[in-house]
Coordinates of C-alpha atoms in Angstrom, one line a residue:
Chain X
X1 CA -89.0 114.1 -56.1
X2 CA -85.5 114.3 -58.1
X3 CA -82.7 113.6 -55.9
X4 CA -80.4 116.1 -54.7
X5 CA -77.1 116.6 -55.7
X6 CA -75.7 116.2 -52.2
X7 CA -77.4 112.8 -51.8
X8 CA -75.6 111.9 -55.7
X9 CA -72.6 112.6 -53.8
X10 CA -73.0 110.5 -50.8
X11 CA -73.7 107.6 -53.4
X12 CA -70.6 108.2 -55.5
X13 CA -68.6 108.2 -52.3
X14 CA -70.1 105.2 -50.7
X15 CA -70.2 103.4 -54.4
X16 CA -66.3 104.5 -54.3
X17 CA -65.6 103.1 -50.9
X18 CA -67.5 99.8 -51.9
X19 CA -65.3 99.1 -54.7
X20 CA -62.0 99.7 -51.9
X21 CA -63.3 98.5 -49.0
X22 CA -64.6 95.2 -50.2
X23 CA -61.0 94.0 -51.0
X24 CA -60.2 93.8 -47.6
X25 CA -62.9 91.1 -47.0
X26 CA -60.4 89.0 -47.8
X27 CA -57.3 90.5 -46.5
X28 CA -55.1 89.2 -44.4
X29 CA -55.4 91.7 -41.4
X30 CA -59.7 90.7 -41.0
X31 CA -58.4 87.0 -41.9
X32 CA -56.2 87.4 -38.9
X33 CA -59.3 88.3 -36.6
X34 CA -61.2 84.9 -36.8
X35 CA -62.8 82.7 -39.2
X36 CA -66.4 84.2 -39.4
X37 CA -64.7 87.8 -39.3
X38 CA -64.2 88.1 -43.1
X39 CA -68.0 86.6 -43.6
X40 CA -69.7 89.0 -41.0
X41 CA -67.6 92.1 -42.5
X42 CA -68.4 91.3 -46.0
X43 CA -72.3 91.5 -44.8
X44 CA -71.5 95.0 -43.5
X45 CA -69.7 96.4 -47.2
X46 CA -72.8 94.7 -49.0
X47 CA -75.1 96.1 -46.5
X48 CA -73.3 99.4 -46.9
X49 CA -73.5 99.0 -50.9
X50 CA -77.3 97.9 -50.8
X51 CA -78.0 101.2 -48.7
X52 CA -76.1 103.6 -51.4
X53 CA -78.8 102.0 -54.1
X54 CA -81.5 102.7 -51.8
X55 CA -80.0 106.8 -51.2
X56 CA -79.7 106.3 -55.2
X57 CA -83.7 106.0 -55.4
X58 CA -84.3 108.3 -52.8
X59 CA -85.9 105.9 -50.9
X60 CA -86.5 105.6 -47.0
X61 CA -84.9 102.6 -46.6
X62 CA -81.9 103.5 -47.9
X63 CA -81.2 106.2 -44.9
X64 CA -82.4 103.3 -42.2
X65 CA -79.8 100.6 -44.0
X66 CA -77.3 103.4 -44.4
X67 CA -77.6 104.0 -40.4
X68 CA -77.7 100.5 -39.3
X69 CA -74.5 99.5 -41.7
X70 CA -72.5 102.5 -40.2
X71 CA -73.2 101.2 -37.0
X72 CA -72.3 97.9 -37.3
X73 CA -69.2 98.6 -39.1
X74 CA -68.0 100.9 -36.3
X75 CA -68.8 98.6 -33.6
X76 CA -67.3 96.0 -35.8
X77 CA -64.3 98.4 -36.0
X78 CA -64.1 99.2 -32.2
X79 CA -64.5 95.2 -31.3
X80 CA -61.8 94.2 -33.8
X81 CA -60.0 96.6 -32.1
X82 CA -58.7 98.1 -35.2
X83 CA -59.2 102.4 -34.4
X84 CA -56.8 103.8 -36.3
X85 CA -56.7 107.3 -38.1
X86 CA -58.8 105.5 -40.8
X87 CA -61.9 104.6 -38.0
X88 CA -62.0 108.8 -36.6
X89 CA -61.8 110.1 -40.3
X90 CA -64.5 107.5 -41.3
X91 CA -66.2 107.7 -38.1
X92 CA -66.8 111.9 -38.9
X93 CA -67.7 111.5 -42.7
X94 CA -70.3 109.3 -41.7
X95 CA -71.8 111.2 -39.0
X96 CA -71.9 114.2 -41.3
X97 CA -73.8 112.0 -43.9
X98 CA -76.1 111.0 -41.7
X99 CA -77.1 114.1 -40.4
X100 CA -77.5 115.3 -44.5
X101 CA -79.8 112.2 -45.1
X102 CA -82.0 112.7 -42.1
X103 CA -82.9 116.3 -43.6
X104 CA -83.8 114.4 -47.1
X105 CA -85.7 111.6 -44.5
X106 CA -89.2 113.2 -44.6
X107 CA -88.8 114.0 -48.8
X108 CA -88.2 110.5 -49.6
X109 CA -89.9 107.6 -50.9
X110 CA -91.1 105.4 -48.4
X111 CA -91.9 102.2 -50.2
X112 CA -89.5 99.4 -51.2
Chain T
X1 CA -95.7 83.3 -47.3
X2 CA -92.1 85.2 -47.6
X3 CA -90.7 81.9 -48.1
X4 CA -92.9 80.6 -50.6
X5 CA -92.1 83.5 -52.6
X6 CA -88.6 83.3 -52.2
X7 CA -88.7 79.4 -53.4
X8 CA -90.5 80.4 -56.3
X9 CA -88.1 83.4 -57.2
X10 CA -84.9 81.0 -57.1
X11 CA -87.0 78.7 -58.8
X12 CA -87.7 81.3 -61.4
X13 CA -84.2 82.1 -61.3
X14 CA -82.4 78.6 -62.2
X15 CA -84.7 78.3 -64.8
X16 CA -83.3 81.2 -66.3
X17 CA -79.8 79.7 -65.6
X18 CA -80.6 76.5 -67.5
X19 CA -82.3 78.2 -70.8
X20 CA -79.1 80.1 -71.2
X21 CA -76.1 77.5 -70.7
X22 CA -73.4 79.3 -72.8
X23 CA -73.9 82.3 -71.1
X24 CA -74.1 81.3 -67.6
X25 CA -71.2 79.6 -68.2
X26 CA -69.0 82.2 -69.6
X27 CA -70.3 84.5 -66.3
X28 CA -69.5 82.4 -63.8
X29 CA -65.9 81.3 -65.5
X30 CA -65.2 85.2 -64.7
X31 CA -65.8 84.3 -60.6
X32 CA -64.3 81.0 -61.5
X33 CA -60.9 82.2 -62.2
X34 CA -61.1 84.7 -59.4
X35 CA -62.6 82.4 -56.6
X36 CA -59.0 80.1 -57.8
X37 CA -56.8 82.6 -58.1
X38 CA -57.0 84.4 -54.5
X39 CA -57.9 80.6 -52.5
X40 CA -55.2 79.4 -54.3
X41 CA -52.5 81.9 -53.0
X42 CA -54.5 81.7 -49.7
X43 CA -53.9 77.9 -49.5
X44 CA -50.2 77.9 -50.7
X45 CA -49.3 80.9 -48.3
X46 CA -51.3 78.7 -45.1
X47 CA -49.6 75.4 -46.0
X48 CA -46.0 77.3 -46.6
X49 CA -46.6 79.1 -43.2
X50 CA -47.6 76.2 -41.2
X51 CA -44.9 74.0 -42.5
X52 CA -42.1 76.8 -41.8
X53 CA -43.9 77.1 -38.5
X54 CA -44.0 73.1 -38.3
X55 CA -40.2 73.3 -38.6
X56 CA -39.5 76.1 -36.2
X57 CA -41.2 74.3 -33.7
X58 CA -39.0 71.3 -34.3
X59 CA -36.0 72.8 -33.4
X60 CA -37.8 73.8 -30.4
X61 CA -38.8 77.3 -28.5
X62 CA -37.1 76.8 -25.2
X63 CA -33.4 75.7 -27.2
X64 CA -31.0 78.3 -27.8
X65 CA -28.1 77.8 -30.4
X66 CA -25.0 78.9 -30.0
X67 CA -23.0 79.6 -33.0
X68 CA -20.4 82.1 -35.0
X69 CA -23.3 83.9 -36.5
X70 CA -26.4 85.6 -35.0
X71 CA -29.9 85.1 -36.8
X72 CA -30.5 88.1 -38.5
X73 CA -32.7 88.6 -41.5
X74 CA -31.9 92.5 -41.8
X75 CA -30.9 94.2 -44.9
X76 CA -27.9 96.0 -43.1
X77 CA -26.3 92.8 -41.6
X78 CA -22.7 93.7 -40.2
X79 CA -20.8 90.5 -41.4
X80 CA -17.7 91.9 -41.3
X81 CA -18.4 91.9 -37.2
X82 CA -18.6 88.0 -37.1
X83 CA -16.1 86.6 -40.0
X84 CA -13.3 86.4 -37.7
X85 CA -15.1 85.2 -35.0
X86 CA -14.1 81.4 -33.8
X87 CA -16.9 78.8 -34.3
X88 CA -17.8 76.6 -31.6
X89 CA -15.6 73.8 -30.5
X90 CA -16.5 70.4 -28.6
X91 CA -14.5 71.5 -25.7
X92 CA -16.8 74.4 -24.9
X93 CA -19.3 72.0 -24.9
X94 CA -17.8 69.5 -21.6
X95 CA -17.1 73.2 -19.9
X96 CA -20.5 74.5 -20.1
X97 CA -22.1 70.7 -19.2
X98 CA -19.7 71.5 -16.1
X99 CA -20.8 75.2 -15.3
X100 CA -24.2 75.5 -16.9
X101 CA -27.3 75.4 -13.8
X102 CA -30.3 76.7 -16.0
X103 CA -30.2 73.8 -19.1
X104 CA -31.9 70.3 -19.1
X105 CA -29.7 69.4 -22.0
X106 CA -26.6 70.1 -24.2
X107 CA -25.4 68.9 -27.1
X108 CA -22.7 69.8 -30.3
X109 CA -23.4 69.3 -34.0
X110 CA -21.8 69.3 -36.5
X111 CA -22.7 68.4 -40.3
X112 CA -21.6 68.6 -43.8
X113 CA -22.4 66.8 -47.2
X114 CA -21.0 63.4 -47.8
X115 CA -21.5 60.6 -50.2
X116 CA -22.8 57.1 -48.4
X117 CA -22.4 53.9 -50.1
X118 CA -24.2 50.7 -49.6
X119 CA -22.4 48.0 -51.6
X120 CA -23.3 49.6 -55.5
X121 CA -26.3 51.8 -53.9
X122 CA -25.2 55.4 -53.4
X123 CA -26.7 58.3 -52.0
X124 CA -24.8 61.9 -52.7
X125 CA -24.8 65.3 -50.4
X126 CA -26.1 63.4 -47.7
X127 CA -26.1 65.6 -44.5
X128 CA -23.7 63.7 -42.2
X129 CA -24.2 65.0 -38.9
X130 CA -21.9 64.5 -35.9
X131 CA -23.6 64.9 -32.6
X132 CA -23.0 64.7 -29.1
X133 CA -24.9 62.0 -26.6
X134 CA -27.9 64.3 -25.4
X135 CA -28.5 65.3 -28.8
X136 CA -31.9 63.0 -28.9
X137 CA -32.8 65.6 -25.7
X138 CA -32.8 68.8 -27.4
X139 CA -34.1 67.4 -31.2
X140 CA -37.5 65.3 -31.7
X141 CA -37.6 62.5 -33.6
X142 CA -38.7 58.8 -33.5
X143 CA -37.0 56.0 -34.7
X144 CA -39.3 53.2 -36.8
X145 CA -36.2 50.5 -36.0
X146 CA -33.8 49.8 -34.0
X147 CA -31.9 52.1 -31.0
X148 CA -30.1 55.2 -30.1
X149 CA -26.5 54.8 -29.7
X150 CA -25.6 54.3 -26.0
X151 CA -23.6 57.0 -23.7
X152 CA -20.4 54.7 -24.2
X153 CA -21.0 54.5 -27.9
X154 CA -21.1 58.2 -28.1
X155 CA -18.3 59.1 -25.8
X156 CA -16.2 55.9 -27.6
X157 CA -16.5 57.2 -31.2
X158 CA -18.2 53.7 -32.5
X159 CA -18.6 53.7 -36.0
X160 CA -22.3 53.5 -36.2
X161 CA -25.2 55.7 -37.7
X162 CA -28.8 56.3 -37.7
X163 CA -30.1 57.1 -40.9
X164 CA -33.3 59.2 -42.6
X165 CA -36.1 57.2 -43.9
X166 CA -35.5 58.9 -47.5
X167 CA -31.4 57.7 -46.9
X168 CA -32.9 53.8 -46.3
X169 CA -35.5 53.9 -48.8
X170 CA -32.7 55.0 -51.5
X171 CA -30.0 52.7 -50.5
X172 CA -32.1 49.8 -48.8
X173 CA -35.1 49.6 -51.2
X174 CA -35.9 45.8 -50.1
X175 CA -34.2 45.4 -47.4
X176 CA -33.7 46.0 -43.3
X177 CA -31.4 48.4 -43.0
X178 CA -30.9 47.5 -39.3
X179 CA -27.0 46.0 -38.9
X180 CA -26.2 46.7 -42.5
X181 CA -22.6 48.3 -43.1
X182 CA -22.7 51.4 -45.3
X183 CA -19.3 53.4 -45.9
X184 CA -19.8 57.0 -45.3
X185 CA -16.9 59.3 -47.3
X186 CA -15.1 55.9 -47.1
X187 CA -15.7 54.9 -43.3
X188 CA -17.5 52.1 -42.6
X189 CA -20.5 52.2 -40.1
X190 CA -23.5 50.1 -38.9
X191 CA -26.6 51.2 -38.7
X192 CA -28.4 50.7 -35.5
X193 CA -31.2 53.0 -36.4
X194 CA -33.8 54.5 -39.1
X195 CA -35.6 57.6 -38.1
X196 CA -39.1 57.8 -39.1
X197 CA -40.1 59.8 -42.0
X198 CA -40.9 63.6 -41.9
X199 CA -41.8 64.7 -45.4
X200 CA -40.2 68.2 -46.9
X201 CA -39.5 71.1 -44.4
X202 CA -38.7 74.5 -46.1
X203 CA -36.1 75.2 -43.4
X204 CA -34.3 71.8 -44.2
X205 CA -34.2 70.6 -40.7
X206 CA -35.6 67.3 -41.8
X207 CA -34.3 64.1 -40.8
X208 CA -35.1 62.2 -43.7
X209 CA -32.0 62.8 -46.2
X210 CA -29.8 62.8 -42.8
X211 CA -27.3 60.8 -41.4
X212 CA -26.6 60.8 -37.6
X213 CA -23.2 59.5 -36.5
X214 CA -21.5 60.1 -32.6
X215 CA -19.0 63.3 -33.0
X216 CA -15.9 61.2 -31.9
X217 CA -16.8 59.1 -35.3
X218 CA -17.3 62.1 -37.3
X219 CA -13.7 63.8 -36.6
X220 CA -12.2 60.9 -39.1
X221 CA -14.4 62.8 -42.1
X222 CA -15.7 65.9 -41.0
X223 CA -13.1 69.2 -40.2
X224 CA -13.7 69.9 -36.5
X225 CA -12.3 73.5 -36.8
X226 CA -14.2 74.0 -40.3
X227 CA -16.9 76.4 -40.4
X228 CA -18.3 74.9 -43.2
X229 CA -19.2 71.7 -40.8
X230 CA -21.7 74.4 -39.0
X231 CA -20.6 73.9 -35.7
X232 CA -23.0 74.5 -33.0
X233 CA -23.8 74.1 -29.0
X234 CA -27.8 73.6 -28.2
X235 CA -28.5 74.4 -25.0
X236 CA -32.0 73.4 -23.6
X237 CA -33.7 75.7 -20.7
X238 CA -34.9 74.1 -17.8
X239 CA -39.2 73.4 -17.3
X240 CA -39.4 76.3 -15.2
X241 CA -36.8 78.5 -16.7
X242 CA -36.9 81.4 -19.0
X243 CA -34.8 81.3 -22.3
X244 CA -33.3 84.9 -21.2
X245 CA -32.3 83.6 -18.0
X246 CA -30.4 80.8 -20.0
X247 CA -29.1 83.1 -22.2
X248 CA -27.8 85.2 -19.3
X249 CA -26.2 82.5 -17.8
X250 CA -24.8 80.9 -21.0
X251 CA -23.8 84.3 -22.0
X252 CA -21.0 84.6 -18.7
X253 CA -20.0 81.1 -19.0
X254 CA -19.3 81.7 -22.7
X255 CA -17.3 85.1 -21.8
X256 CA -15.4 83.0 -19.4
X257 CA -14.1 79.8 -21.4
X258 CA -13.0 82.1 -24.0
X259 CA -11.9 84.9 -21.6
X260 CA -13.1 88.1 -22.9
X261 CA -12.7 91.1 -21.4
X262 CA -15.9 92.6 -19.3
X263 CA -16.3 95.5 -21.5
X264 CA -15.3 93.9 -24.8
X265 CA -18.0 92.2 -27.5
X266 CA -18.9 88.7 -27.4
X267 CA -17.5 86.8 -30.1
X268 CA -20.1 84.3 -30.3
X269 CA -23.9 84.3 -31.2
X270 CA -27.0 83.3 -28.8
X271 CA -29.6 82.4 -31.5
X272 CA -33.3 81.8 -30.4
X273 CA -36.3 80.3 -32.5
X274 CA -38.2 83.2 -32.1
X275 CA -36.0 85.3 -34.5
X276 CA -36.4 83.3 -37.5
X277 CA -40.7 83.3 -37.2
X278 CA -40.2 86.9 -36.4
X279 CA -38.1 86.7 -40.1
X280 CA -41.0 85.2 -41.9
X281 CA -43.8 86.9 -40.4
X282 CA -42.4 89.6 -42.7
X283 CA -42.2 87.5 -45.5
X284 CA -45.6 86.1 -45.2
X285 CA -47.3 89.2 -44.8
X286 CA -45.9 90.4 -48.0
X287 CA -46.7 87.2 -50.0
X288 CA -50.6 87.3 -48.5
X289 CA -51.0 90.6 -49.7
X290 CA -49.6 90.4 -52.8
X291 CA -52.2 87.4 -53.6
X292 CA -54.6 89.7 -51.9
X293 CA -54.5 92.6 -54.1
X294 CA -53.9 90.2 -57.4
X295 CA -57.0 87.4 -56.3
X296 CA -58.7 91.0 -55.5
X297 CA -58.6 92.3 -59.1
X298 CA -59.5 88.7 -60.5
X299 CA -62.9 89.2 -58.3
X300 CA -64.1 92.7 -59.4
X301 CA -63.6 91.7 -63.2
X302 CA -65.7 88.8 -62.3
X303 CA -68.2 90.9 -60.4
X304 CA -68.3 92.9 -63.2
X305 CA -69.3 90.0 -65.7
X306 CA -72.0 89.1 -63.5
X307 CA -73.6 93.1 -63.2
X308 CA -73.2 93.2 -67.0
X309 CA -75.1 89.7 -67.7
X310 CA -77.1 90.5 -65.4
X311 CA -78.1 93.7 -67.3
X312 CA -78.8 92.3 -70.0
X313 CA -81.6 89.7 -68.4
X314 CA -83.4 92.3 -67.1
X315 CA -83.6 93.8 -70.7
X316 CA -84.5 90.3 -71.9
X317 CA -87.0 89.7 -70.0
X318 CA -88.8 93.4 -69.9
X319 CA -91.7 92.0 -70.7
X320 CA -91.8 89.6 -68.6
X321 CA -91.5 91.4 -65.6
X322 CA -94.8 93.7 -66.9
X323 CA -96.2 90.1 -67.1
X324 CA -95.6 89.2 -63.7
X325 CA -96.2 92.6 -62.2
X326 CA -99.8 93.0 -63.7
X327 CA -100.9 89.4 -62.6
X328 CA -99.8 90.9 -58.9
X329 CA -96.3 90.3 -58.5
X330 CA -94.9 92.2 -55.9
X331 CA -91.3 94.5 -55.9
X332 CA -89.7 92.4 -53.5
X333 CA -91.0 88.8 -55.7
X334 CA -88.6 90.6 -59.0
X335 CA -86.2 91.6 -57.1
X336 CA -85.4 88.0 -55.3
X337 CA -85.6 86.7 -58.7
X338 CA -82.9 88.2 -60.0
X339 CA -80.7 88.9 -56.8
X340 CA -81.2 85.3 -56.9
X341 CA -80.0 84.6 -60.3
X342 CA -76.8 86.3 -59.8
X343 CA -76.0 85.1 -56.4
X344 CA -76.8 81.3 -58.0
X345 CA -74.4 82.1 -60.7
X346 CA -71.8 83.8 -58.2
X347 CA -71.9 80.7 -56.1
X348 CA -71.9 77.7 -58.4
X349 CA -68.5 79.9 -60.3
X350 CA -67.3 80.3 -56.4
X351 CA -68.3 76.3 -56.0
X352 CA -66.1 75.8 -59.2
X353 CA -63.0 77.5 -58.2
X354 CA -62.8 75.7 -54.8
X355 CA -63.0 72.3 -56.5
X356 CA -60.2 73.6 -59.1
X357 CA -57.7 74.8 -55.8
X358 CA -58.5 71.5 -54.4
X359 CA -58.1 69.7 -57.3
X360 CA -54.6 71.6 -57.7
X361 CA -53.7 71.3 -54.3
X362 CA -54.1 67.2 -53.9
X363 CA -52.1 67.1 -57.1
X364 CA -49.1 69.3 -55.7
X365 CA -49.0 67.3 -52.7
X366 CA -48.2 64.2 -54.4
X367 CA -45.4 66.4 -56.3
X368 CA -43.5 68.7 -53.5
X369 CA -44.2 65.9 -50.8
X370 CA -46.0 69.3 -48.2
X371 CA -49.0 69.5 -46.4
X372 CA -50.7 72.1 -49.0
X373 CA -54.6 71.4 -48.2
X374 CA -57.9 73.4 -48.5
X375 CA -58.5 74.4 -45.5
X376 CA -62.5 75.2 -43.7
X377 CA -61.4 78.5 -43.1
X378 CA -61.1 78.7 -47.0
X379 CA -63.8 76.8 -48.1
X380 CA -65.8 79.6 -45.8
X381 CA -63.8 82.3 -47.5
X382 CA -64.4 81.2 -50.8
X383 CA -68.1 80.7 -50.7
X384 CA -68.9 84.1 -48.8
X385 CA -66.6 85.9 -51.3
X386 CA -68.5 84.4 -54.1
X387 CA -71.8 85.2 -52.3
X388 CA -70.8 88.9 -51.5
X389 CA -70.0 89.3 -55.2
X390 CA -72.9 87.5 -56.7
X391 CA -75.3 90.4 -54.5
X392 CA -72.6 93.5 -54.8
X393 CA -73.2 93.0 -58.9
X394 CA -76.7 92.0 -58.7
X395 CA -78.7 94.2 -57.0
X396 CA -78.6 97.4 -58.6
X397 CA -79.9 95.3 -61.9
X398 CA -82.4 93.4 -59.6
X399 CA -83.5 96.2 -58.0
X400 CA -84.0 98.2 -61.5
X401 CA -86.0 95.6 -62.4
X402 CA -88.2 95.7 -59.7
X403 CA -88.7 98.9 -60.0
X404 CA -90.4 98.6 -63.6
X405 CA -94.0 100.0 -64.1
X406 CA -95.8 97.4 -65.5
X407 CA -97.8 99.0 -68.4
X408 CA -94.4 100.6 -69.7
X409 CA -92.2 97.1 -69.1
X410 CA -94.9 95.2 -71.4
X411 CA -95.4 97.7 -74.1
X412 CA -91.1 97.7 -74.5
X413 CA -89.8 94.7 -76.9

């Protein structure tokens, strides 16, 4: 099946915030939070990135690493104490996209 | 079985590494350069901070300075408020010894620039510092020979001095300094004393080029009513007692030695450590950011060097992935192999840049004399950075790759 043009969108946009978010892996504010903080949040961006190529394919995996990385990275968020306007705005884009992708869910491709 | 096919992938991969020397080596230069650039700034900005924190904590957290001039690092600083303020003078000193119930210890300094002479050894813009006896209370440092002067010798005005370790190695380079006579603006003194070394400090509280005499001494060449001597009363608190209680109490005391009205403004300052690290946190936060956001760039044009050579393996070896697929190598066995490659190369550029900063930083030790080392936190920086990076700009060509239908992947050239 050819990918819809909403899903495209979700992938620019997460390929977008990829390219600003992984800056701050290194930042000084996550450097601040412990020594294994920028490691552990640099898994969740390239978890985050990994899951965009997966929506890119339309694959199945893609939606369940999409999910998983959104939830980390909040939880990261909430125990790093860091909730700013930032964490709600991302917080509700997210939620939307997920809901979008778990319409596609069924469509997609299943294997790796 | 997972792991056996992840050996051979890597295996696969470094091979691929090794048959194309030039051009792993011009990819990884790009994370190379990068990797330095931002643990560089990283390692300069740590040693900087925890040398100017080093030296904050030397003058102590529980001493309050009293002085013509608050500590204030603000753009709108009202100096016109405080030029015609008096400094501090040694008098104020015996009256708040008399009065003062919260502080373990005072003591008055004083110190300007002077030339010291050891027969045809000089040293210029020496700090010569007058102090007070329970100056060795409130400042720590430890001597490597001889003695502190004695309450008599303080109170008497003895000519003697303790010197810096940096002051005896210039004018006493093979000799004991200990009972030697060295003229000091042209007043003899013997040293009874040679603090031990401290290295650089960025706030130039460091002993080393510094030459302790008692105040009563230090009238004959220093101005006691100059402000350029610096003039200034530490006062430290009690174990159990907070600095603003101190300050409360020093604060009335001060009011009432030089009588001010209730109402009217203090014309002295009440100077705590804690305002200049509350200076630099600024400072330091603008420094890590800016190596942030340049080290940050570096990275993405090196992540981008790797996504491109990587790119251009996977066309290379087109038919060799039809190869591998038809004799039943799975999606996940390709796409190891070249996640694998480019994490490789990411890593060993990564390895590379962290043996350049270290390299850097052991030689700019020897040559600004500061604690400037690679630190673990780093090391761990640098390596998932260049991991991160080698995985960001190698799986969409890995996973392309995997991808490939066999039949079409062997027919291409």
């Amino acid at each position: 099946m050819i990918r819809p043009k909403i899903i495209s969108f979700i992938c620019i946009i997460g390929y977008l915030s990829v390219v600003f978010t992984f800056p701050q892996v290194f930042s000084p504010q996550i450097k601040k939070l412990g020594v294994l903080m920028p490691a552990i949040y640099g898994i969740l961006v390239a978890a985050n990135f990994i899951a965009c190529v997966g929506l890119w394919y339309f694959k199945q995996w893609g939606v369940q690493l999409y999910i998983i990385s959104v939830f980390a990275k909040t939880l990261f968020y909430i125990l790093a104490n860091q909730l700013g306007f930032g964490f709600y705005f991302n917080c509700s884009v997210s939620f939307i996209f997920i809901i979008i992708l778990l319409r596609f869910y069924p469509k997609m491709n299943p294997n790796l | 079985m997972l792991w056996v096919l992840f050996k051979e992938s890597l295996l696969f991969a470094w091979q691929s590494l090794v048959s194309n020397k030039l051009r792993s080596f011009l990819s990884l230069l790009g994370i190379t350069i990068g990797i330095f650039a931002i643990i560089l700034v990283f390692t300069i900005v740590d040693g900087l901070e925890s040398n100017i924190r080093g030296s904050i904590q030397s003058l102590g957290n529980n001493v309050v300075y009293i002085q013509k001039w608050p500590w204030d690092f603000g753009p709108d600083y009202p100096w016109w408020k405080y030029i015609n303020r008096p400094v501090p003078q040694y008098y104020e000193l015996d009256e708040l010894q008399k009065r003062c119930k919260s502080t373990e210890a005072l003591a008055y300094r004083m110190g300007r620039r002077r030339t010291i002479k050891y027969r045809s050894n000089s040293i210029q813009n020496a700090v010569v510092a007058g102090i007070s006896h329970d100056f060795y209370k409130i400042k720590n440092f430890d001597l490597t020979a001889g003695r502190y002067f004695t309450q008599n010798e303080t109170d008497a005005g003895y000519h003697l001095a303790l010197i810096g370790a940096s002051i005896a190695e210039g004018l006493f380079p093979n000799e004991d300094p200990i009972g030697k006579e060295i003229k000091i603006a042209g007043n003899k003194a013997v040293i009874i004393g040679v603090i031990k070394k401290e290295g650089e400090s960025l706030l130039g509280v460091s002993f080393d080029y510094q030459v302790i005499t008692p105040f009563n001494f230090a009238r004959y060449f220093l101005d006691v009513r100059s402000e350029n001597a610096d003039p200034m009363i530490y006062a430290k608190a009690k174990p159990n007692v907070s600095n603003a209680e101190m300050i409360s109490e020093l604060t009335g005391i001060m009011r009432g030695i030089r009588k001010l009205k209730p109402m009217g403004e203090p014309n002295f300052a009440l100077n705590e450590t804690s305002l200049i690290s509350k200076g630099f946190d600024g400072l330091f936060d603008i420094i890590g950011t800016a190596g942030w956001i340049i080290g940050g760039f570096s990275i993405l044009v090196g992540g981008f060097g790797i996504a491109n050579i990587m790119f251009v393996s996977v066309k290379e070896r087109t038919n060799l992935i039809g190869i591998q697929k038809s004799l039943g190598a799975k999606n996940f066995f390709i796409l190891v192999q070249f996640l694998g490659e480019s994490v490789m190369l990411s890593t060993i550029g990564g390895f590379f840049g962290l043996l350049v900063t270290y390299i850097i930083t052991l030689l700019g030790k020897d040559a600004i004399d500061m604690d400037i080392s690679l630190t673990s936190t780093n090391i761990i920086l640098g390596f998932t950075i260049s991991i991160l990076i080698g995985i960001i700009s190698g799986f969409i060509p890995a996973y392309s790759a995997s991808q490939l239908d066999p039949v079409e992947a062997i027919r291409s050239n």
